[in-house]
Short mmCIF file of C-alpha atoms and ligand atoms in Angstrom, two decimals:
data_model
loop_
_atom_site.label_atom_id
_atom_site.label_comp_id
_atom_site.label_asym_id
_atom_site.label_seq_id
_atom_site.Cartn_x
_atom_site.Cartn_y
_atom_site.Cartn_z
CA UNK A 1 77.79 141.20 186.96
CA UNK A 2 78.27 139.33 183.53
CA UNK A 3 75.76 137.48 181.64
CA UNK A 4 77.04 134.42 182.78
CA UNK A 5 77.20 135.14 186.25
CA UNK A 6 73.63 136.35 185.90
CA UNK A 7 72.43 133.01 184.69
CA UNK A 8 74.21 130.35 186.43
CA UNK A 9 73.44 130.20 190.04
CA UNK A 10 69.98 130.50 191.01
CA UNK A 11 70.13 128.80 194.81
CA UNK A 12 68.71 130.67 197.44
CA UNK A 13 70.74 130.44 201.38
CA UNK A 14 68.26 128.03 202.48
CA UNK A 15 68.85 125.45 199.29
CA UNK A 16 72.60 125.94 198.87
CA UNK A 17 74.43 124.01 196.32
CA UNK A 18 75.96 121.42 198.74
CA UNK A 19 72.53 121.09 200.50
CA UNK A 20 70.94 120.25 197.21
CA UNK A 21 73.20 117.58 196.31
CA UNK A 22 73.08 116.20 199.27
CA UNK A 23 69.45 115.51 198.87
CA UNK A 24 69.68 112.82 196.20
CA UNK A 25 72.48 110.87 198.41
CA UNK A 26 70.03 111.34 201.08
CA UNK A 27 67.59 109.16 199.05
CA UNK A 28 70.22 106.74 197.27
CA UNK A 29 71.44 106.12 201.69
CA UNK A 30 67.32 105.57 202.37
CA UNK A 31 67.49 102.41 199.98
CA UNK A 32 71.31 101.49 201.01
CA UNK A 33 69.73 101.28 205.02
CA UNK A 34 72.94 103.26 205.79
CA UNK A 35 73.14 104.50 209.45
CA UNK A 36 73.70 107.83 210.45
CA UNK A 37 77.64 107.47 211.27
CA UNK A 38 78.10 106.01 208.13
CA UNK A 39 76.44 108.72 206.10
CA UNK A 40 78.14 111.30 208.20
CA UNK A 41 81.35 109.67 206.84
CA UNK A 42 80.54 109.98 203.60
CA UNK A 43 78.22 112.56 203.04
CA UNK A 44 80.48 115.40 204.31
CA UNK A 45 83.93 117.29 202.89
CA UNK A 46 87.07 116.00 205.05
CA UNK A 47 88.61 119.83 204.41
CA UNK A 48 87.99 122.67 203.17
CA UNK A 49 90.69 125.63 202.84
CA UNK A 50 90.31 128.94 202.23
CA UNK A 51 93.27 131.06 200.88
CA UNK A 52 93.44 134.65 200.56
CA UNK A 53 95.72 135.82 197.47
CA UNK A 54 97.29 138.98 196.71
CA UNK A 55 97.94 139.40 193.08
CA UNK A 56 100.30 142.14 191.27
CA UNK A 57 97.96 143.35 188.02
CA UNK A 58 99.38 144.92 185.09
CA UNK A 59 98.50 148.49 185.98
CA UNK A 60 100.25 148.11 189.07
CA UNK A 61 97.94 147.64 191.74
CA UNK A 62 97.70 144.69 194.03
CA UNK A 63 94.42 143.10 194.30
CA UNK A 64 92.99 140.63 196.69
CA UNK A 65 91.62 137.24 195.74
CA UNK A 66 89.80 134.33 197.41
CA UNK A 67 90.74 130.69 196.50
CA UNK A 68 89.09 127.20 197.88
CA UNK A 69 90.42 123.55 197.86
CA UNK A 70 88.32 121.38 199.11
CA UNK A 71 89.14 117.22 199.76
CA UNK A 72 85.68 115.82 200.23
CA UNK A 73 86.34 112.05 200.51
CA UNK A 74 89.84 109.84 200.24
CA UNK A 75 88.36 106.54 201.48
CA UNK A 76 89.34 105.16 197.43
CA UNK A 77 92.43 106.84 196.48
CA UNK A 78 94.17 110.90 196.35
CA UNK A 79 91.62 113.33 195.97
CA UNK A 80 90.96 114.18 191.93
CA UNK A 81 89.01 117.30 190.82
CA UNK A 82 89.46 120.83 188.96
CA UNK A 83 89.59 124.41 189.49
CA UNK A 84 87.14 127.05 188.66
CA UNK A 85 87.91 130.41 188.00
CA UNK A 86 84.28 131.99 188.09
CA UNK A 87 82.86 135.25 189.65
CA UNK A 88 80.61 133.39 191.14
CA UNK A 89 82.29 130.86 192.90
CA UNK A 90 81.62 129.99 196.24
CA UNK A 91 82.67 127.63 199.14
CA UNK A 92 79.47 125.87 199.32
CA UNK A 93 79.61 125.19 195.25
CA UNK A 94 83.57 123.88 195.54
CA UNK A 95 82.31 121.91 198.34
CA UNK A 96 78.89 120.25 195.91
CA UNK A 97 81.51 119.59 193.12
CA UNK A 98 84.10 118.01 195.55
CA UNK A 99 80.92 116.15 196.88
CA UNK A 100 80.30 115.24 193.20
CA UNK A 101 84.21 113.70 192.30
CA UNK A 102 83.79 111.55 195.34
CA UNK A 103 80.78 109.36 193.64
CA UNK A 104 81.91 110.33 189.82
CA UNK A 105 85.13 108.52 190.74
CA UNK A 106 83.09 105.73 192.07
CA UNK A 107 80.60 105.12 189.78
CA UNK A 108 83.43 104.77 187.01
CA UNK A 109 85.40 102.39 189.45
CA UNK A 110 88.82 104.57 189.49
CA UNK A 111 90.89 104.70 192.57
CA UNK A 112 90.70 108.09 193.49
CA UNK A 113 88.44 110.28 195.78
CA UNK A 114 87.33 113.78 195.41
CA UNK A 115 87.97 116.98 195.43
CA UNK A 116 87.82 120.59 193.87
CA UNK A 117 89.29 124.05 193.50
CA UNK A 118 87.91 127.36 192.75
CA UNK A 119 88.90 130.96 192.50
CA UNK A 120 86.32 133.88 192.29
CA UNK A 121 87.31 136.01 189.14
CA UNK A 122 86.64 137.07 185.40
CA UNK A 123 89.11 135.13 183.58
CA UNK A 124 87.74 137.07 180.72
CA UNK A 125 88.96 140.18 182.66
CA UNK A 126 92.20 139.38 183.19
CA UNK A 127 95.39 139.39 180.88
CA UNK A 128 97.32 136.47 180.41
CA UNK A 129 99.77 137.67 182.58
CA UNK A 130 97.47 138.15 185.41
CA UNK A 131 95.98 134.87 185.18
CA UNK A 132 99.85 133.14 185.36
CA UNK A 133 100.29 135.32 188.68
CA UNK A 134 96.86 134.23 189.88
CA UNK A 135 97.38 130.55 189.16
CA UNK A 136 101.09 130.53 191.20
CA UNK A 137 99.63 132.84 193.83
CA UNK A 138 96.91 129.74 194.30
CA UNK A 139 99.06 127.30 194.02
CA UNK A 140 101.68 128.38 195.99
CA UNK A 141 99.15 129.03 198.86
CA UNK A 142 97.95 125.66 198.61
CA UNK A 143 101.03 123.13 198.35
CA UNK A 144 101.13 121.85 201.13
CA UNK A 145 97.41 120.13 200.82
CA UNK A 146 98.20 119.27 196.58
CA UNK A 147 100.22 116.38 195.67
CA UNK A 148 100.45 113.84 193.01
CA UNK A 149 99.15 111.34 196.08
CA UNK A 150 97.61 113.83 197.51
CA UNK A 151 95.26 116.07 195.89
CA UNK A 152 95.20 116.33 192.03
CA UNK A 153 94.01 119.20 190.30
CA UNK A 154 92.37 119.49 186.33
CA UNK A 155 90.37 121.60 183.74
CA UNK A 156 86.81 123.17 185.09
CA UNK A 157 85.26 125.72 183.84
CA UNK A 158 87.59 129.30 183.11
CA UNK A 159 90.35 127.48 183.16
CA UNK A 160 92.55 125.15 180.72
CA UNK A 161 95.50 123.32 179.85
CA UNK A 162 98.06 126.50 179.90
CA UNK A 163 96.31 127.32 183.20
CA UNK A 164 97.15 123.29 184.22
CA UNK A 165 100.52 124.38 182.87
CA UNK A 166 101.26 126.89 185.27
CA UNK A 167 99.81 124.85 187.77
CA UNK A 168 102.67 122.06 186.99
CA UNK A 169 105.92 124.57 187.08
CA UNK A 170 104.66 126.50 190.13
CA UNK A 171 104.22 122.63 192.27
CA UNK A 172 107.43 121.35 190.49
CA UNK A 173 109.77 124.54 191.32
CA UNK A 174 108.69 124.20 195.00
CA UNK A 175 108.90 120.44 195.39
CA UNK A 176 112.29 120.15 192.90
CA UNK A 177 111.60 116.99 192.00
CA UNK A 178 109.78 115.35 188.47
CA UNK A 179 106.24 115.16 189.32
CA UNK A 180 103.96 115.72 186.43
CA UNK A 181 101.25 113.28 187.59
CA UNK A 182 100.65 116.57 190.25
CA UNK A 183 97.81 117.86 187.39
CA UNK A 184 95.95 116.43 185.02
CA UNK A 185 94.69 118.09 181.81
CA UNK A 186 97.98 119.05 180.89
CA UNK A 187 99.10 119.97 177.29
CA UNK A 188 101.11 116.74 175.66
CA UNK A 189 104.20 118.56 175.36
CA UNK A 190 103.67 118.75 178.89
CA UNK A 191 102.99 114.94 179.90
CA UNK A 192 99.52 115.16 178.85
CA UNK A 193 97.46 112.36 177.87
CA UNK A 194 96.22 112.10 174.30
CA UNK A 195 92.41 112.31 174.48
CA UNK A 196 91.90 113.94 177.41
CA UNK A 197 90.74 117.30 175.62
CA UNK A 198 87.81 116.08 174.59
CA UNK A 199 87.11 113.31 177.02
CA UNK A 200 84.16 114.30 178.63
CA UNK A 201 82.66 115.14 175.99
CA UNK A 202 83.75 111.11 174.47
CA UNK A 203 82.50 110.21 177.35
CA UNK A 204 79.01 111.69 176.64
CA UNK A 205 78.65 110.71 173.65
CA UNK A 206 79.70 106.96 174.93
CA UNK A 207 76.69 107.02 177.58
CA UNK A 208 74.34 108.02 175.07
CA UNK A 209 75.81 105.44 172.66
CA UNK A 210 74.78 102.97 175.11
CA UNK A 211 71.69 104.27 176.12
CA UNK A 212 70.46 103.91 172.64
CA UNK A 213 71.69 100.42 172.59
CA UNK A 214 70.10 99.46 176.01
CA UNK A 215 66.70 100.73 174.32
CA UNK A 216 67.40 99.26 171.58
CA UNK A 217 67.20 102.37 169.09
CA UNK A 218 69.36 103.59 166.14
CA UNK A 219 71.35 106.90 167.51
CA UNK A 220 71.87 107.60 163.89
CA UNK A 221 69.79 110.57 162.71
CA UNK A 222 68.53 111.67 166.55
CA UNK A 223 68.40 115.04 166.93
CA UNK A 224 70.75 117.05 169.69
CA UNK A 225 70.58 120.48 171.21
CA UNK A 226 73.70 121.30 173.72
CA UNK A 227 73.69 124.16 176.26
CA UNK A 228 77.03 125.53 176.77
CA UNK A 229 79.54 125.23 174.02
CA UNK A 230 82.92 125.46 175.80
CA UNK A 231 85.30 121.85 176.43
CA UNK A 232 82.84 119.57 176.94
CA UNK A 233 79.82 121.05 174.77
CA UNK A 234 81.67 121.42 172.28
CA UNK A 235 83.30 117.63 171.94
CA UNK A 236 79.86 116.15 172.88
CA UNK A 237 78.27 118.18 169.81
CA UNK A 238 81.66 117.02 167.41
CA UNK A 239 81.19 113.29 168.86
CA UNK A 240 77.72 112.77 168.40
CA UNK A 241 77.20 114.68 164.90
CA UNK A 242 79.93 111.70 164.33
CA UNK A 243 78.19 108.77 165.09
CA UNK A 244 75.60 110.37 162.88
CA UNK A 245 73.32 112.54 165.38
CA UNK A 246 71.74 115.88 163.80
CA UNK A 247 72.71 119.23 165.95
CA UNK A 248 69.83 121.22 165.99
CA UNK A 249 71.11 123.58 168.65
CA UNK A 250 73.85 125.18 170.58
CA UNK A 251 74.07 128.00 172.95
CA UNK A 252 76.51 129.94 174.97
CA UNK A 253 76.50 132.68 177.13
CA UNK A 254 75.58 134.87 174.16
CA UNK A 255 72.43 133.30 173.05
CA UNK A 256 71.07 130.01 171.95
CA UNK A 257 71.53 129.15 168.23
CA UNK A 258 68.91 127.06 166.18
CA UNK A 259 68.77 125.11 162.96
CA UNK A 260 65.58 124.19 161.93
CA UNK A 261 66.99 121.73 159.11
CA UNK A 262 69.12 120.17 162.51
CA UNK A 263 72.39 120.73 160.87
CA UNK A 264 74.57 122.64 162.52
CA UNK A 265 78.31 121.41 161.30
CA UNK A 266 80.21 121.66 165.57
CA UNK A 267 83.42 121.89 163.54
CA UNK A 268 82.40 125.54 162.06
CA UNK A 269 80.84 125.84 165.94
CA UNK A 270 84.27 125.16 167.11
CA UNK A 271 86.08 127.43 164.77
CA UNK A 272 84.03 130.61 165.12
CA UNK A 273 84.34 129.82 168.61
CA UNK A 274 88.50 129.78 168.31
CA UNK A 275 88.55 132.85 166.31
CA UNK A 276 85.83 134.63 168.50
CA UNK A 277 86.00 132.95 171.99
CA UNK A 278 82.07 132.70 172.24
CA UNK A 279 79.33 131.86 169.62
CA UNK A 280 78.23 135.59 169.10
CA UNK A 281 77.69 136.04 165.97
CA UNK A 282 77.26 132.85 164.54
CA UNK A 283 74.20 133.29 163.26
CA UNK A 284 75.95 135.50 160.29
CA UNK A 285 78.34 132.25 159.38
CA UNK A 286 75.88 129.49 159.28
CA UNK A 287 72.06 129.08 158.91
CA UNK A 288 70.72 129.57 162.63
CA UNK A 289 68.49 131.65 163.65
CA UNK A 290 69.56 133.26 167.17
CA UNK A 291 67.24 133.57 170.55
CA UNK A 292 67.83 136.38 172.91
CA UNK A 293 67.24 134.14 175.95
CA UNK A 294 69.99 131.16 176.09
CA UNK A 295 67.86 129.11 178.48
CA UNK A 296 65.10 128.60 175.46
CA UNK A 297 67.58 125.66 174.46
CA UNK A 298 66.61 123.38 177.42
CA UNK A 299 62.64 124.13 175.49
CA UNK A 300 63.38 122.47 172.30
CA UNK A 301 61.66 119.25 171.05
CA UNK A 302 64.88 117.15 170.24
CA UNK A 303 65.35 113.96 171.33
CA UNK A 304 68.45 114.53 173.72
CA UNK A 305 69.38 117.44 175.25
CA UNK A 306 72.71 118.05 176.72
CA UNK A 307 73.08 120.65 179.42
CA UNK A 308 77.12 121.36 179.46
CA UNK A 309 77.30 124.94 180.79
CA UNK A 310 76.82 125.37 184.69
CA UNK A 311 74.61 124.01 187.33
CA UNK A 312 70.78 124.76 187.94
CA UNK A 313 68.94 125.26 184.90
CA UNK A 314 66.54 122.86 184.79
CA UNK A 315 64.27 124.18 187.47
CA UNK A 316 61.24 123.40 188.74
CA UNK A 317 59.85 127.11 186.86
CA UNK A 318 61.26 125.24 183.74
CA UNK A 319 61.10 121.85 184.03
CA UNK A 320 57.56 121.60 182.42
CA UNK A 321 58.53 123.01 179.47
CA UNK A 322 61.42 120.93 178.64
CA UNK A 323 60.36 118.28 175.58
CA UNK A 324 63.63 116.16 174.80
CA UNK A 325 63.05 112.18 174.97
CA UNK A 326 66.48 111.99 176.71
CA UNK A 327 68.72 114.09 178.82
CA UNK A 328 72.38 113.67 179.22
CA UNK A 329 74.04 115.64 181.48
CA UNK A 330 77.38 117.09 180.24
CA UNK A 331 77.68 119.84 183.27
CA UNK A 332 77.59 118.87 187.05
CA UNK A 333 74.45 119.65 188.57
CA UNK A 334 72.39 121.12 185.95
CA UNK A 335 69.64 119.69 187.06
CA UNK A 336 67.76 120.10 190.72
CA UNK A 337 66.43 118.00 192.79
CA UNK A 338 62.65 118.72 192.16
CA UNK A 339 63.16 119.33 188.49
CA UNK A 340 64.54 115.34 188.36
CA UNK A 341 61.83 114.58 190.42
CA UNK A 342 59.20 115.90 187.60
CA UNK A 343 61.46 114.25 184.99
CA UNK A 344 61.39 111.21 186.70
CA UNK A 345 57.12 111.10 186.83
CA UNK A 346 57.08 112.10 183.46
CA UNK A 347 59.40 109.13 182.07
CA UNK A 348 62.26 111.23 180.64
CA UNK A 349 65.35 109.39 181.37
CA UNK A 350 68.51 111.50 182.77
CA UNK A 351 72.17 109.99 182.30
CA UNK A 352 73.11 111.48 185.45
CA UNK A 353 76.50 113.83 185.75
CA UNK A 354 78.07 112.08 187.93
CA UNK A 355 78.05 109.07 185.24
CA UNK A 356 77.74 111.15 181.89
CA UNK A 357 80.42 113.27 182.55
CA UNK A 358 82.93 110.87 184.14
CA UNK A 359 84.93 110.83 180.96
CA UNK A 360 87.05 114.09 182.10
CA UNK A 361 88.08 112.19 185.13
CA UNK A 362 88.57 108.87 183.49
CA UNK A 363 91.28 109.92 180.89
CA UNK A 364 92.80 112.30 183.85
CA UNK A 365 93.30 109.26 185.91
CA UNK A 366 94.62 107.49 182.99
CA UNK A 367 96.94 110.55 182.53
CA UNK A 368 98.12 110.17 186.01
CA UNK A 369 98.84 106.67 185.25
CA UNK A 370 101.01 107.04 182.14
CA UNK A 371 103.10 109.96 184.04
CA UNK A 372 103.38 107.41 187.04
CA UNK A 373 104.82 105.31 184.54
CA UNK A 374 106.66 107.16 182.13
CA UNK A 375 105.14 105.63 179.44
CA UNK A 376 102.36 107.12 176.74
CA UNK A 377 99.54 105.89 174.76
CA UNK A 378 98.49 106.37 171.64
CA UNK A 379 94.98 108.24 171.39
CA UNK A 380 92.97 105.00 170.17
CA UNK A 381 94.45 103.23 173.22
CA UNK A 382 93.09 105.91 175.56
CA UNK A 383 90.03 106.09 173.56
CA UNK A 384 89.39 102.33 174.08
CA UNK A 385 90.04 102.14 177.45
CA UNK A 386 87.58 105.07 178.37
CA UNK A 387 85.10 103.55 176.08
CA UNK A 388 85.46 100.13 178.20
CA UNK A 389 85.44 102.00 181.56
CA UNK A 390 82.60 103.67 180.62
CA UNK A 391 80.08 101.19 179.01
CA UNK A 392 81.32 99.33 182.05
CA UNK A 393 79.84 101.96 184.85
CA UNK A 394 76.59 102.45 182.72
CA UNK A 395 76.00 98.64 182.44
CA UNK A 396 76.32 98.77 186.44
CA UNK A 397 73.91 101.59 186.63
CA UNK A 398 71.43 100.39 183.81
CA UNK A 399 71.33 97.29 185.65
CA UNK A 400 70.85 98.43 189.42
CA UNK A 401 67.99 100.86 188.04
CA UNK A 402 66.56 97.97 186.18
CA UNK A 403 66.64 95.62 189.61
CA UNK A 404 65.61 98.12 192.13
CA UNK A 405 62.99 100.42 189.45
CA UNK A 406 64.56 103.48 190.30
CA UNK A 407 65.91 106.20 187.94
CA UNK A 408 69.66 106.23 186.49
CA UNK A 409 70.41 109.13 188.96
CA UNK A 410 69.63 107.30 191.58
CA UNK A 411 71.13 103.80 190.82
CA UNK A 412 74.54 106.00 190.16
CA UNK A 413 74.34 107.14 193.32
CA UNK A 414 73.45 103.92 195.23
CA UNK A 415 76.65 101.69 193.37
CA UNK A 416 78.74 105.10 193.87
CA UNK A 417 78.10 105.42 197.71
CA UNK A 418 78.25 101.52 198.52
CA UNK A 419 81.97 101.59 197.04
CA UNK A 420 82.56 104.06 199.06
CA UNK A 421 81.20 103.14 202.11
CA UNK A 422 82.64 99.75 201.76
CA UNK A 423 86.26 101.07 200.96
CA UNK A 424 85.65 103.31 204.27
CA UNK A 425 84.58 100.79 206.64
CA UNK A 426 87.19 98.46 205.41
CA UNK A 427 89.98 101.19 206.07
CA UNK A 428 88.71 101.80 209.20
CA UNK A 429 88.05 105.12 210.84
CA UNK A 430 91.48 106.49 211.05
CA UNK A 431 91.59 107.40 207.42
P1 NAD B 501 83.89 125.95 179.78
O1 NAD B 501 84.28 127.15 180.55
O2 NAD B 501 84.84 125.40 178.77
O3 NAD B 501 82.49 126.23 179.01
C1 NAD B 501 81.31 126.64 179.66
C2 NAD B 501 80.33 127.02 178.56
O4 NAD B 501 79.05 127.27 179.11
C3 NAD B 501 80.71 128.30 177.79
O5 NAD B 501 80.41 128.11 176.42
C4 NAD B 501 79.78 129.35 178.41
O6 NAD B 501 79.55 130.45 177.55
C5 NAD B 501 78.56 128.51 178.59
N1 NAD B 501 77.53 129.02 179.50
C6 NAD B 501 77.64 129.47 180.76
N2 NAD B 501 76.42 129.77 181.24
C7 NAD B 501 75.53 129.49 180.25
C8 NAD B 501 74.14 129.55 180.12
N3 NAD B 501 73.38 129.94 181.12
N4 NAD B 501 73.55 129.16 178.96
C9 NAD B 501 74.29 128.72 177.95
N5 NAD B 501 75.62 128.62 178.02
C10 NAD B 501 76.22 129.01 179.16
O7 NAD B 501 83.49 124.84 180.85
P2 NAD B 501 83.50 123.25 180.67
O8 NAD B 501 84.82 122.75 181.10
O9 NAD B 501 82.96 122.91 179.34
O10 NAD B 501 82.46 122.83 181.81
C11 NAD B 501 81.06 122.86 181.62
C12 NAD B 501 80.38 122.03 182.69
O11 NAD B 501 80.88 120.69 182.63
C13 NAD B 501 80.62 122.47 184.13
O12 NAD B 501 79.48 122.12 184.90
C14 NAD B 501 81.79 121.61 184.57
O13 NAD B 501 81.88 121.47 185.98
C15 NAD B 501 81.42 120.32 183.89
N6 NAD B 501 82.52 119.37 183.69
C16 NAD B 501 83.65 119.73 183.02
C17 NAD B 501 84.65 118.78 182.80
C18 NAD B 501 85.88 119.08 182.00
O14 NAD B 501 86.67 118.14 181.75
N7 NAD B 501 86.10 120.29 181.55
C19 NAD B 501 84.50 117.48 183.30
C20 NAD B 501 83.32 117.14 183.97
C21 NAD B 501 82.34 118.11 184.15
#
């Protein structure tokens, strides 16, 4: 098992991923007075396929892999969400992040509904080669249930825009006709969008941005640690040390990295990171000191912390310990239910993922609407829009946690789940 495997899913059978989700819509339906048919509606994944996938390696051998799509919810538009290539991925988790596009797409008011992919391997393991066969193999086995109106795939974690690439050839060469707006998070020679590598992380650093306005605080000079420093660690780290924020930690798989002066430059981050595909060893390029145990980053007394890697790791066994004044959640789920809970009592503010994150789906959908047309934007243009989008959903949030005096996770999920109930019961069952 590696390292990262080791630390990123701590759920036990009887508190799956899916069934620990579920439990904040369960309290966002208690204050909507939903009824049980039309949580049932909403609450559950409308299909979930399984695909076994045999795979020709480079040594000759043929090995067996498992693949999941899952369409949790279409009541607002095609299902949107990405694929995971992670040893550790399981039904139950595709179906929690499928759960999790559903309301994400909501909250941010974009016509789509959700849905996610995963496939349980090493990318790290596997040549480039391999991972091409892998990602036709998958996408071949799942055509019929993908579509550019359909179900649209993306970027998660392990996977990128070369694997989005052979996502796109593999769908076009079966359905011989011109469809890039099949995938999102495509490379620009490709029909890509500009901005969309580093959206999510924009679009953490434009919650936060508005958070400190809401408060009415200067963001310049906070300090930041980030957990996880792959896509969207990595751009929330760049974007806020731009609007003047002090990085005084990152972390990885390979350790947590700390500057005491709270200066850690993300653009050396990023480049050590390029040359050496993880932060080991950063501590010899730039003055950090290193801690053996990664999780000591969600510890730290900054004043926002970002969790980007995986799900579960604020705990209850940890929650206690963690300091920051604000927590923004770049990854999806990082935080369960009774750690939020304790967060909650104790005042600490969380920009929930399905908000803080939204930014990856935001610029995807706006990627899907420049292939529909033809037509492509300029980076500030996509930048601008997000940014309105954005500061849009949190003002709805802000302002239904404000009016009801509940937290921000909640209020997402009570405007997410009335647009979708709404958009349900005015399709009408059939859907
Ligand atoms: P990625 O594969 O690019 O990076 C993941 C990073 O987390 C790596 O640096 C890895 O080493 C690190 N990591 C894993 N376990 C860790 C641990 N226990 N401690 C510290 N670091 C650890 O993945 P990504 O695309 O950046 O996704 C990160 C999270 O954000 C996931 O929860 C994903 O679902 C979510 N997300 C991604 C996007 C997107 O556009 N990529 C959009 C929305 C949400």
């Amino acid at each position: 098992m590696s390292a990262e495997s080791a630390v990123g899913h701590t759920t036990t059978p009887s508190q799956t991923v899916f069934a620990a989700a579920e439990r904040f819509f369960d309290d966002a339906a208690a204050i909507l007075n939903l009824n049980l048919n039309q949580i049932a509606i909403v609450k559950k994944p409308r299909r979930s396929v399984i695909v076994q996938m045999p795979v020709f390696m480079d040594d000759g051998r043929i090995q067996l892999f498992e693949g999941f799509r899952v369409l949790h919810n279409k009541a607002r538009g095609p299902g949107k969400g990405g694929i995971r290539f992670h040893p550790d991925v399981t039904l139950d988790e595709v179906q929690a992040l499928a759960f999790w596009m559903t309301f994400k797409c909501a909250v941010v008011g974009i016509p789509m509904g959700g849905a996610k992919g995963g496939v349980v391997c090493d990318p790290s393991k596997l040549s480039n080669r391999e991972l091409e066969n892998l990602t036709r193999r998958y996408v071949a086995e799942l055509y019929d249930v993908l579509g550019p109106d359909v179900d649209i795939p993306a970027p998660d974690v392990g996977t990128n825009p070369q694997v989005m690439g052979w996502v796109l050839d593999t769908y076009l060469m079966h359905s011989r006709k011109h469809q890039p707006g099949i995938v999102t998070g495509k490379s620009i020679e490709l029909e890509g969008s500009e901005g969309r590598l580093g959206a999510t992380g924009r679009g953490v650093e434009y919650c936060v941005r508005r958070f400190y306005k809401h408060v009415g605080k200067d963001l310049r000079g906070q300090t930041v640690a980030v957990q996880g420093f792959g896509n969207v660690g990595s751009f929330s780290a760049l974007f806020l040390h731009q609007d003047g924020c002090r990085i005084a930690a990152i972390s990885d798989v390979t350790g947590a990295y700390v500057s005491d002066s709270a200066d850690i430059d993300p653009h050396l981050a990023m480049e050590h990171v390029r040359k050496r595909r993880s932060l080991d060893g950063f501590e010899r390029v730039a003055k950090v000191r290193k801690l053996a145990n990664p999780r000591e980053i969600l510890e730290l007394d900054v004043e926002v912390l970002v969790p980007a890697a995986l799900e579960n790791q604020i705990l209850a066994d940890n929650v206690r310990k963690v300091r920051a004044r604000l927590i923004a959640e770049g990854a999806n789920g990082p935080t369960n239910y009774e750690a939020d809970k304790n967060l909650a009592e104790r005042g600490i503010p969380v920009i929930p993922d399905i908000l803080c994150n939204a930014g990856g789906v935001t610029v995807s959908y706006l990627e899907w609407v420049q292939n529909r047309m033809g037509l492509y934007w300029s980076e500030a243009r996509v930048n601008a829009d997000l940014e309105e989008i954005m500061n849009r959903a949190f003002d709805s949030v802000w302002l239904c946690a404000q009016e009801r005096k509940i937290s921000l996770r909640l209020a997402a999920y009570v405007v997410a789940i009335q647009r979708v109930v709404i958009a349900s019961e005015l399709r009408g069952l059939y859907h």
